[in-house]
Coordinates of C-alpha atoms in Angstrom, one line a residue:
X1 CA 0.0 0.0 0.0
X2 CA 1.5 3.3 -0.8
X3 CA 1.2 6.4 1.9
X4 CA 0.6 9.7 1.2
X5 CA 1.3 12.8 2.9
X6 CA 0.3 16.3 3.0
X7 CA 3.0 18.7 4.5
X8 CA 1.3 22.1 6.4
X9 CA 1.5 25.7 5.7
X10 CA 5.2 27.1 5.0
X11 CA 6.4 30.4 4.8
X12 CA 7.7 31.2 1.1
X13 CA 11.2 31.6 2.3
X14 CA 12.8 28.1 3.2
X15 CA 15.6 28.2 5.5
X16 CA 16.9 25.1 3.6
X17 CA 20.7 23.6 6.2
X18 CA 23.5 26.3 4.7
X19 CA 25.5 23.1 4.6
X20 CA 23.6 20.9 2.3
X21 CA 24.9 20.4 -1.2
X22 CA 23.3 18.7 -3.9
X23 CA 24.4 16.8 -7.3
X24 CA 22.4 16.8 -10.5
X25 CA 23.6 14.0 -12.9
X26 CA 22.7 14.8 -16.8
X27 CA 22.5 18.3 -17.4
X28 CA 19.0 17.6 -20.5
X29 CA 15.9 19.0 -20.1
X30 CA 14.8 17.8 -16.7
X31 CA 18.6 18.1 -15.0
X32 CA 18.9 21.8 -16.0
X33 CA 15.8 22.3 -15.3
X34 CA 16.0 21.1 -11.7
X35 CA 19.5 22.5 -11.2
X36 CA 18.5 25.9 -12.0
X37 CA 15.1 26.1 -10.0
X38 CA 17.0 24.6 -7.4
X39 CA 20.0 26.8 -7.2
X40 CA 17.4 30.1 -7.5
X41 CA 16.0 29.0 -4.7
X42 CA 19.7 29.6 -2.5
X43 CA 20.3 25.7 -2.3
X44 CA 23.8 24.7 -3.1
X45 CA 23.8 22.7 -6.3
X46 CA 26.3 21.1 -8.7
X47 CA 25.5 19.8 -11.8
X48 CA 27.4 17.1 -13.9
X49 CA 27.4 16.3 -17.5
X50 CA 30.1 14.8 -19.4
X51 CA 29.7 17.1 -22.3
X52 CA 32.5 19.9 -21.7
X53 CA 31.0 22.0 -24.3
X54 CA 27.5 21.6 -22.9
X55 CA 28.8 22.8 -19.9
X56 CA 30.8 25.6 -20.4
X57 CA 27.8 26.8 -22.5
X58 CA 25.6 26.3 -19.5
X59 CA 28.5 28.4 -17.2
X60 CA 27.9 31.6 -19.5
X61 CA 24.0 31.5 -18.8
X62 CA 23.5 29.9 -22.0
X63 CA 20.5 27.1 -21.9
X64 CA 22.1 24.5 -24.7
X65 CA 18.0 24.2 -25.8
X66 CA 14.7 26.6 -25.8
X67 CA 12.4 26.4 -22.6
X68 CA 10.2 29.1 -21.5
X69 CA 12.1 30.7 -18.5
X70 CA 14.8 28.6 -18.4
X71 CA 17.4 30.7 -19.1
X72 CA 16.5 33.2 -16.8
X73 CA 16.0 30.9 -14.2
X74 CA 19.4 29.7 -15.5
X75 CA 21.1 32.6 -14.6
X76 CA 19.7 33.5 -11.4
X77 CA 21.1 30.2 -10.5
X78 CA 24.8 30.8 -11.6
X79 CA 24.3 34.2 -9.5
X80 CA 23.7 32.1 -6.6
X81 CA 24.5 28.3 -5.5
X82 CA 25.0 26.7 -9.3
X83 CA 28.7 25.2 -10.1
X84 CA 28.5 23.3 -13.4
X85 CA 31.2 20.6 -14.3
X86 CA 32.4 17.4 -15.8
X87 CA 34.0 16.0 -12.8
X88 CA 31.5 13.2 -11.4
X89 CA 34.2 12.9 -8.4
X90 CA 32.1 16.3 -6.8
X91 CA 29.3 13.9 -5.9
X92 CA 32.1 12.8 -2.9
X93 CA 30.7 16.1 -0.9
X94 CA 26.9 15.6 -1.5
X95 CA 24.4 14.9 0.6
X96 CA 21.5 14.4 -2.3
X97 CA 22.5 12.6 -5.7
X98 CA 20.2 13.2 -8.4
X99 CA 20.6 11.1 -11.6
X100 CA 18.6 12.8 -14.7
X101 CA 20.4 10.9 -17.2
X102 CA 18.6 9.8 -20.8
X103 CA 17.7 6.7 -21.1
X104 CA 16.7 6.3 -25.3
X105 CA 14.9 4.0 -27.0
X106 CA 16.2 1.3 -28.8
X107 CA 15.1 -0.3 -32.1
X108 CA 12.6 -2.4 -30.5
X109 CA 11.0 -0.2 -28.0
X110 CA 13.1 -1.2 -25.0
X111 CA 15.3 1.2 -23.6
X112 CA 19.2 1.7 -23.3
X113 CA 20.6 1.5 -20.1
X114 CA 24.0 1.9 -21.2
X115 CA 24.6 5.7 -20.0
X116 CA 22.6 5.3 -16.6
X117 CA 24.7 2.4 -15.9
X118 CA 27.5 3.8 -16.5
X119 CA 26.7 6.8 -13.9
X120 CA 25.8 4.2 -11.2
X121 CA 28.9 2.3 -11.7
X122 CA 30.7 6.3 -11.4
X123 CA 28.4 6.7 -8.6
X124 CA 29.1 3.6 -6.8
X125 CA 32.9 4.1 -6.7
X126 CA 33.2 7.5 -5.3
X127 CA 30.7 6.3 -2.7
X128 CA 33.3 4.3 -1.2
X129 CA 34.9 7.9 -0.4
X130 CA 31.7 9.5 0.4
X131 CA 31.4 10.5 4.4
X132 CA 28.2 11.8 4.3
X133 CA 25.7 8.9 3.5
X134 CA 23.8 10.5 0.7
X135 CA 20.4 9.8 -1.1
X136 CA 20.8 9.0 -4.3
X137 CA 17.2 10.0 -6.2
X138 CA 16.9 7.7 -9.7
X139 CA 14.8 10.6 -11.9
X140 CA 15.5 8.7 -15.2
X141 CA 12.8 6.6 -16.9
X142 CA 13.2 3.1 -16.2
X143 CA 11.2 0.2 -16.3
X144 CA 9.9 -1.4 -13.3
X145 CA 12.5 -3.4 -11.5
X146 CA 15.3 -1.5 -13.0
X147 CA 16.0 -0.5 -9.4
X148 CA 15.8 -3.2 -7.6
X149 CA 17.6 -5.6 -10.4
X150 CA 20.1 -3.7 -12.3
X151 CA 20.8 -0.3 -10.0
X152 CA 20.9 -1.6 -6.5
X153 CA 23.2 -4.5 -7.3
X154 CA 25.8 -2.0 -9.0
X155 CA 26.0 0.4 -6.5
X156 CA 26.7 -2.1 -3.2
X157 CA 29.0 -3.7 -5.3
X158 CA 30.9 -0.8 -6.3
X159 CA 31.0 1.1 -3.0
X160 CA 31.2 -1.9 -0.9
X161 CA 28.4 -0.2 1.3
X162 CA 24.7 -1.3 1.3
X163 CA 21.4 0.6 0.5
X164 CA 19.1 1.7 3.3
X165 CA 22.1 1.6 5.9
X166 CA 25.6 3.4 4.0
X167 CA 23.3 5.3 1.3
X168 CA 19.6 5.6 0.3
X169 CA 18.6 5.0 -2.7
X170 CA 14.9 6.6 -4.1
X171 CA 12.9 6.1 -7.2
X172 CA 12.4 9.9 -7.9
X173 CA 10.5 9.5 -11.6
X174 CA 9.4 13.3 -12.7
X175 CA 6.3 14.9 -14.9
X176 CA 7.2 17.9 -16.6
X177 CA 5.9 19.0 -19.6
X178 CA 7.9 20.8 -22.2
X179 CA 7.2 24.5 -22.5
X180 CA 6.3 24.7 -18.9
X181 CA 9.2 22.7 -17.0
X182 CA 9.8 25.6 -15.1
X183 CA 6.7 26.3 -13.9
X184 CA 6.5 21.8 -13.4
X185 CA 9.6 22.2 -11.3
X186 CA 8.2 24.7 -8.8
X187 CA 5.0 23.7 -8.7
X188 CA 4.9 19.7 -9.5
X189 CA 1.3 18.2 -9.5
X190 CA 2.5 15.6 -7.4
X191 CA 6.0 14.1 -5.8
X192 CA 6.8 10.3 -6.0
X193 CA 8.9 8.7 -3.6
X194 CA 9.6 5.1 -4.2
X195 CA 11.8 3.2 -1.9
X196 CA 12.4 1.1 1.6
X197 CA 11.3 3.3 5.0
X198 CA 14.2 4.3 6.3
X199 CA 15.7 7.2 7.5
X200 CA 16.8 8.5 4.4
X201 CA 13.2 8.3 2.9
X202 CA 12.0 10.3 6.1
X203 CA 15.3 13.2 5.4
X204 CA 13.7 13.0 1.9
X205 CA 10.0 13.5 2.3
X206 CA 11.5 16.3 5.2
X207 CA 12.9 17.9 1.9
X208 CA 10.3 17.4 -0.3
X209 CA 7.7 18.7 1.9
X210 CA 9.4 22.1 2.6
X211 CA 10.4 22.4 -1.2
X212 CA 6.6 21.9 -2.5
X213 CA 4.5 22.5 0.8
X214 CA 1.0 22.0 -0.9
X215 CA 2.1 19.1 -2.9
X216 CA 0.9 15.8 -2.0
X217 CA 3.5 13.5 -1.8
X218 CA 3.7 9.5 -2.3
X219 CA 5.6 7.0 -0.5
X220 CA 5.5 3.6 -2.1
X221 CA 8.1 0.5 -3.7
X222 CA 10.8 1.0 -6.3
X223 CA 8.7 -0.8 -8.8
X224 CA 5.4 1.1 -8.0
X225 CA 7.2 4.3 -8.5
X226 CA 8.5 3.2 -11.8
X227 CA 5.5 1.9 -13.3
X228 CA 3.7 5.2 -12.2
X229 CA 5.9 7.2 -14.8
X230 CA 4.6 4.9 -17.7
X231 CA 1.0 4.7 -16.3
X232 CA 0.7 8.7 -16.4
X233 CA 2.4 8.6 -20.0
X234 CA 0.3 5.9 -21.2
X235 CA -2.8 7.2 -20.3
X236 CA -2.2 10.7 -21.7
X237 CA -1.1 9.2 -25.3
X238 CA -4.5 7.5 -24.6
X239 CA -6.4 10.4 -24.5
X240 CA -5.0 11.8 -27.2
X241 CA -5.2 9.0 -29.3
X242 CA -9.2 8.6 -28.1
X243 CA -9.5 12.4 -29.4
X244 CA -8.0 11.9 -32.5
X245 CA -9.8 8.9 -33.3
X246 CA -13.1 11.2 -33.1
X247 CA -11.6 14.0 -34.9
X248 CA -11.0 11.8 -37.9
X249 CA -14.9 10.5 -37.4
X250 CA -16.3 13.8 -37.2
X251 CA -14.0 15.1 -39.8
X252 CA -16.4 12.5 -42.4
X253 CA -19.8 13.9 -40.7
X254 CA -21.0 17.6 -42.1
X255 CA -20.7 20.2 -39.9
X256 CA -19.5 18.0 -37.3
X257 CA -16.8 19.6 -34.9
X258 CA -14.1 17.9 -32.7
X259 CA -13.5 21.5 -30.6
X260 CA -16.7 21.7 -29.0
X261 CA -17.0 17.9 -28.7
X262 CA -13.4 18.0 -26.3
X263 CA -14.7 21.2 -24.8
X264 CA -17.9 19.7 -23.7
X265 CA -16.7 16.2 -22.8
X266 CA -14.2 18.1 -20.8
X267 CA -16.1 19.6 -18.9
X268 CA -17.2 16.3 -17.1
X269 CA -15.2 15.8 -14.1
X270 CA -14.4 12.2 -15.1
X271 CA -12.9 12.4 -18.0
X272 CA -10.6 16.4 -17.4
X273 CA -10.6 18.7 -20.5
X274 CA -6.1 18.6 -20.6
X275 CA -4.5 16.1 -23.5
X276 CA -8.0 16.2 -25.8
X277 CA -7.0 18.6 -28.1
X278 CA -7.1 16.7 -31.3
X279 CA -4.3 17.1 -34.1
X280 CA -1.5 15.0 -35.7
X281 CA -0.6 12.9 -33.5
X282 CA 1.2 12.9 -30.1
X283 CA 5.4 13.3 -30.3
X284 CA 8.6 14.7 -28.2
X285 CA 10.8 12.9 -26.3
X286 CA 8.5 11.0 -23.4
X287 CA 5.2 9.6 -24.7
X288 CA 6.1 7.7 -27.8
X289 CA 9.5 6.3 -25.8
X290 CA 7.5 5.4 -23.1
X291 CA 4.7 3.7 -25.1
X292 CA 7.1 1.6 -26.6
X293 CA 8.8 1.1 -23.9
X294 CA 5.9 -0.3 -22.0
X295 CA 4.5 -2.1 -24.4
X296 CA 7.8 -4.2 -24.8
X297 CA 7.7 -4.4 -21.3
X298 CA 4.8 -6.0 -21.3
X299 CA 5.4 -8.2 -24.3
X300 CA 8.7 -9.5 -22.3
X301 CA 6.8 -10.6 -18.7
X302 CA 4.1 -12.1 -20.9
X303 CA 1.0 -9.7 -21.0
X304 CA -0.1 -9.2 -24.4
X305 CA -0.6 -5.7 -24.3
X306 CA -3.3 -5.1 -27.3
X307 CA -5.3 -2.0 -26.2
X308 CA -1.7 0.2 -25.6
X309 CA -1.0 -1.3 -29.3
X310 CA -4.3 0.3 -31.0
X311 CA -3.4 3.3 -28.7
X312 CA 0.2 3.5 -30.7
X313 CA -1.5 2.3 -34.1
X314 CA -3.8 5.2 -33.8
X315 CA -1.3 7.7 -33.7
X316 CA 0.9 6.5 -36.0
X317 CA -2.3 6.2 -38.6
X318 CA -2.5 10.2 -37.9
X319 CA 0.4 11.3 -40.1
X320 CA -0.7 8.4 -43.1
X321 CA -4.5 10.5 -42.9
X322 CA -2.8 13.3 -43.4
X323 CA -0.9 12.6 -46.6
X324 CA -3.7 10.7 -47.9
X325 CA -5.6 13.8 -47.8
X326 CA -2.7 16.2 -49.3
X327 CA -2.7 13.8 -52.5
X328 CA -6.7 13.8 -52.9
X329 CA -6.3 17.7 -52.8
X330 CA -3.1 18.2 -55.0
X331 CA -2.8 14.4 -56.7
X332 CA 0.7 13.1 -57.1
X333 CA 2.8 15.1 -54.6
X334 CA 6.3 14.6 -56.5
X335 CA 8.0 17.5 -58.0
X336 CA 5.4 19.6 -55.9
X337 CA 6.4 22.2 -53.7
X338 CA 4.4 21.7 -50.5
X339 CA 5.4 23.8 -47.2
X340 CA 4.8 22.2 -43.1
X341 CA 4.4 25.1 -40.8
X342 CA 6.0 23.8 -37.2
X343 CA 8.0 21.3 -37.1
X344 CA 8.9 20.9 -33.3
X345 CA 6.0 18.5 -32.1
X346 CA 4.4 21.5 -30.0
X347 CA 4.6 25.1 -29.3
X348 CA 7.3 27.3 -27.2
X349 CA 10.1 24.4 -27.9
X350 CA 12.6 23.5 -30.1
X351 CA 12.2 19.9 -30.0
X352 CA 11.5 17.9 -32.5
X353 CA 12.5 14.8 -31.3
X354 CA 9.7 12.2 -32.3
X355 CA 7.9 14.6 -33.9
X356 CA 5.0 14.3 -36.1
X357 CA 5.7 17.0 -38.4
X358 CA 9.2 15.3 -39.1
X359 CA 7.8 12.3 -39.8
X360 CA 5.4 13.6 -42.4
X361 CA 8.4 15.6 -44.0
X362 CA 10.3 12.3 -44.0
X363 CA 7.5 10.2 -46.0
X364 CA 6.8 13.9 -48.3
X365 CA 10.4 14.0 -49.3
X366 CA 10.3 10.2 -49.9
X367 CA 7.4 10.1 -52.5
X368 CA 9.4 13.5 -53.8
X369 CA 7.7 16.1 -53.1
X370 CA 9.5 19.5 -52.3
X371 CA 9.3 20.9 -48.8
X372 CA 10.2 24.3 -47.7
X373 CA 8.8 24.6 -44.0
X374 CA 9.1 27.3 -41.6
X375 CA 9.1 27.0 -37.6
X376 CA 9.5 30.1 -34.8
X377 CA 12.2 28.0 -32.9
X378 CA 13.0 24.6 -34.5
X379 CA 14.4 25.4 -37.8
X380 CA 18.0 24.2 -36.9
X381 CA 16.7 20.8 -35.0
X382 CA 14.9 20.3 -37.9
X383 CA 17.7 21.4 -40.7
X384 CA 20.2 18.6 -38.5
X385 CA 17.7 16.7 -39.7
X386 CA 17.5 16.8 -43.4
X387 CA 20.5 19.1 -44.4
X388 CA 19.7 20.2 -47.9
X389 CA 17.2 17.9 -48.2
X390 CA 14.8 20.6 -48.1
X391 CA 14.5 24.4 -48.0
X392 CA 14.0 26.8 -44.8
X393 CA 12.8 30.0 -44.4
X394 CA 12.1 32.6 -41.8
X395 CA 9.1 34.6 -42.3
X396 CA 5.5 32.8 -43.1
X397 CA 5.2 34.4 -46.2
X398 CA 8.4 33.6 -48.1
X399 CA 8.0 29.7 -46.9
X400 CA 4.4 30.2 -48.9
X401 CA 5.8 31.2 -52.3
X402 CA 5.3 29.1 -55.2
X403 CA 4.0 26.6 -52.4
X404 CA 0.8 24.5 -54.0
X405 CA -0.4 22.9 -50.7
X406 CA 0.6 24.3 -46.9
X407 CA 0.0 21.8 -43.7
X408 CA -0.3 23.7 -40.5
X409 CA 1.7 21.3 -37.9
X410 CA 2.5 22.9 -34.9
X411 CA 0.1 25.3 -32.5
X412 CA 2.1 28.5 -32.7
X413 CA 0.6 31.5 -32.3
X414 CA 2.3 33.0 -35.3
X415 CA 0.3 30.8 -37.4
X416 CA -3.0 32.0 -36.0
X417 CA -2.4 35.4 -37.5
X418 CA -2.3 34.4 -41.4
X419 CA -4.5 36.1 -43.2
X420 CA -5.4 36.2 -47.2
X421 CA -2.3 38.5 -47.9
X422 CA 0.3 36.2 -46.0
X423 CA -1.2 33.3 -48.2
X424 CA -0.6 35.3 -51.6
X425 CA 2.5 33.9 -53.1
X426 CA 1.1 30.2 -53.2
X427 CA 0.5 29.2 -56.3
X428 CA -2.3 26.9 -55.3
X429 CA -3.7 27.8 -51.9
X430 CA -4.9 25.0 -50.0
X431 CA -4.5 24.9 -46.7
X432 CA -4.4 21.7 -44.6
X433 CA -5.1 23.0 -40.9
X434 CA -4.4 20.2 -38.5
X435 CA -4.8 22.4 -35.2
X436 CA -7.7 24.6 -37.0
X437 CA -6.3 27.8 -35.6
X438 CA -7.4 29.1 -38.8
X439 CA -11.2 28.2 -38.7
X440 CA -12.7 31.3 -37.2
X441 CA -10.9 32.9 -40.1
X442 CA -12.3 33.8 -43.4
X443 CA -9.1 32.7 -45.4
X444 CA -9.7 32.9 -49.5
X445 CA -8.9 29.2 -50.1
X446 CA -9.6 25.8 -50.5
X447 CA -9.0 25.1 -46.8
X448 CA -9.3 21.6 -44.6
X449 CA -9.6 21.6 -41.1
X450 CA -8.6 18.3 -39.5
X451 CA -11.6 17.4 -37.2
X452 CA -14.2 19.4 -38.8
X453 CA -16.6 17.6 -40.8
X454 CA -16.5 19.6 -44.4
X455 CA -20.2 20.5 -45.4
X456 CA -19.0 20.3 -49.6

């Protein structure tokens, strides 16, 4: 049975011990993130990654990726208690380890341990010179019993110490959404401690609780903790597959709409109104990973795991609707000059890892079409990419010239503001809206909102 716990009222400033240090391991999206908060706060924080480049970068205030409020959170940091470095041996003077390390998918779905492993074997050694008993918080995705079989094992044999009496060790797994990691950091819906009860899960709840004082927090196993990360992923590539799914319904019924169909069912406190905005599919670095992830998971202990498959058939079968509807509007798309506005799988990043819009612009290029595409913050993700494959362009407007067919991708605001005279140099204009931010809009062209059922 898992325990949860409330903490009471606390003032806002946190008189944290002035001799606690803390490690972050894996300076990506959730390490900086975490370090940076952390460090604003006046906690005393260093934070490893082996890149040297990454890290001198970080050291000038410089965020080696786009996050809303990152960098400036960044840099209140440095002003503060952030030391960035290569040198895993500063984890010898910590009393909380954090690892925050990748851990990628492979080409069947599993994932690739090789990097975390490598950090608990770094870990383990300079444990042996550790004085301080710290707790070391596992952040990284991991499938369940990844704790308890591979990282527990590896750091008593390294340090020559054992869990729960030399060290702690916790499953710390974390929920932050892109564009508002910040914002997740500070404020995190909930905190998930899995682990034995000892004393180092009591010092880390203590923390916990004074960091997020209105936060519930949950006490549970290693394996519990671990699963939780790919039940809340799973379930939120459910949703969207479920909305999607009715989007391409109602998109074959007149008049139908998907928007006030999410809205409404929203509303119901059952079902929540977040992750039901319909569109091309879900992407980025988490829920596609983790849905393969767990359904090989499942596939390996022997649960046939058919309803997360349809789940990840769904979504895939979004970017295959789209083209087939690009060639019923234009015919044979090689030789034509089509262009994808967004490319980074949602707004106010530069990630396009996973993508959707990359995916399309993978299979468009293959049947040889020609893609110029334009995006506020991903153009260079996307130009690592496909090099020369295709063509990339700043403003809205130029990417629209000579274009015979545009697919709005990505829900950025600049794309929300086209009108009939940013649409004037395409040769053909047909629009493809899969986020209909254009629908309230009377746009001179033959134009295709993806979820609303078209009354011609």
């Amino acid at each position: 049975m898992h325990k949860t716990s409330h903490s009471g009222r606390h003032n806002c400033l946190i008189n944290y011990d002035v001799k606690m240090r803390i490690a972050i391991i894996g300076l990506g999206f959730v390490g900086l993130s975490l370090a940076s908060v952390l460090a604003a706060r006046g906690i005393k924080i260093v934070g490893i990654d082996m890149d040297k480049n990454k890290c001198k970068k970080i050291s000038q205030g410089i965020a080696p990726f786009f996050e809303k409020d990152l960098e400036k959170t960044l840099k209140n940091g440095l002003k503060k208690q952030l030391e960035i470095s290569n040198d895993i041996s500063l984890v010898n003077d910590c009393d909380f380890i954090f690892v925050t390390v990748g851990t990628p998918q492979k080409s069947d779905g599993s994932i690739e341990l090789s990097m975390i492993k490598k950090v608990i074997n770094d870990i383990g050694e300079n444990l042996k010179k550790n004085q301080k008993n710290p707790i070391i918080f596992i952040k990284s995705t991991v499938i369940p019993g990844t704790m308890q079989n591979t990282i527990l094992p590896i750091l008593e044999n390294r340090s020559g110490k054992k869990a729960g009496r030399d060290f702690g060790l916790i499953s710390n797994p974390e929920f932050l959404q892109e564009s508002s990691a910040i914002k997740d950091t500070k404020l995190p819906h909930v905190v998930v401690l899995g682990g034995y009860e000892t004393k180092y899960m009591k010092k880390a709840k203590n923390f916990f609780s004074k960091l997020h004082p209105k936060v519930q927090i949950i006490i549970t196993n290693h394996q519990t903790a671990e699963m939780i990360k790919y039940a809340n992923n799973s379930f939120l590539a459910t949703k969207i597959s479920f909305i999607n799914q009715l989007s391409n319904i109602c998109q074959k019924v007149p008049g139908a709409n998907i928007d006030d169909i999410a809205k409404t069912i929203g509303l119901d406190p059952r079902i929540g109104k977040l992750f039901l905005n319909a569109g091309p599919g879900y992407g980025g670095s988490c829920l596609p990973k983790d849905m393969k992830a767990l359904i090989n998971f499942a596939e390996k202990i022997g649960v046939r795991p058919t309803f997360l498959n349809e789940v990840e058939k769904t979504n895939q079968n979004q970017c295959i609707n789209i083209i087939s509807l690009i060639e019923r509007k234009i015919g044979n798309v090689n030789k034509k000059r089509i262009t994808v506005l967004g490319t980074s799988f949602k707004p106010e990043t530069d990630d396009v890892r996973d993508s959707i819009s990359i995916k399309l612009i993978k299979k468009l290029v293959e049947k040889g079409a020609r893609i110029t595409i334009h995006d506020p913050k991903a153009i260079e993700n996307t130009r690592k990419i496909f090099l020369k494959k295709i063509e990339y362009k700043k403003s809205i407007i130029d990417s629209l010239a000579k274009s015979q067919c545009a697919i709005i991708m990505t829900q950025w605001k600049e794309y929300s503001k086209i009108t009939n005279s940013t649409i004037r140099k395409m040769n053909r204009k047909i629009i493809i809206d899969s986020r209909r931010v254009l629908v309230e809009k009377d746009i001179d062209a033959d134009y295709q909102a993806i979820g609303i059922g078209n009354n011609k």
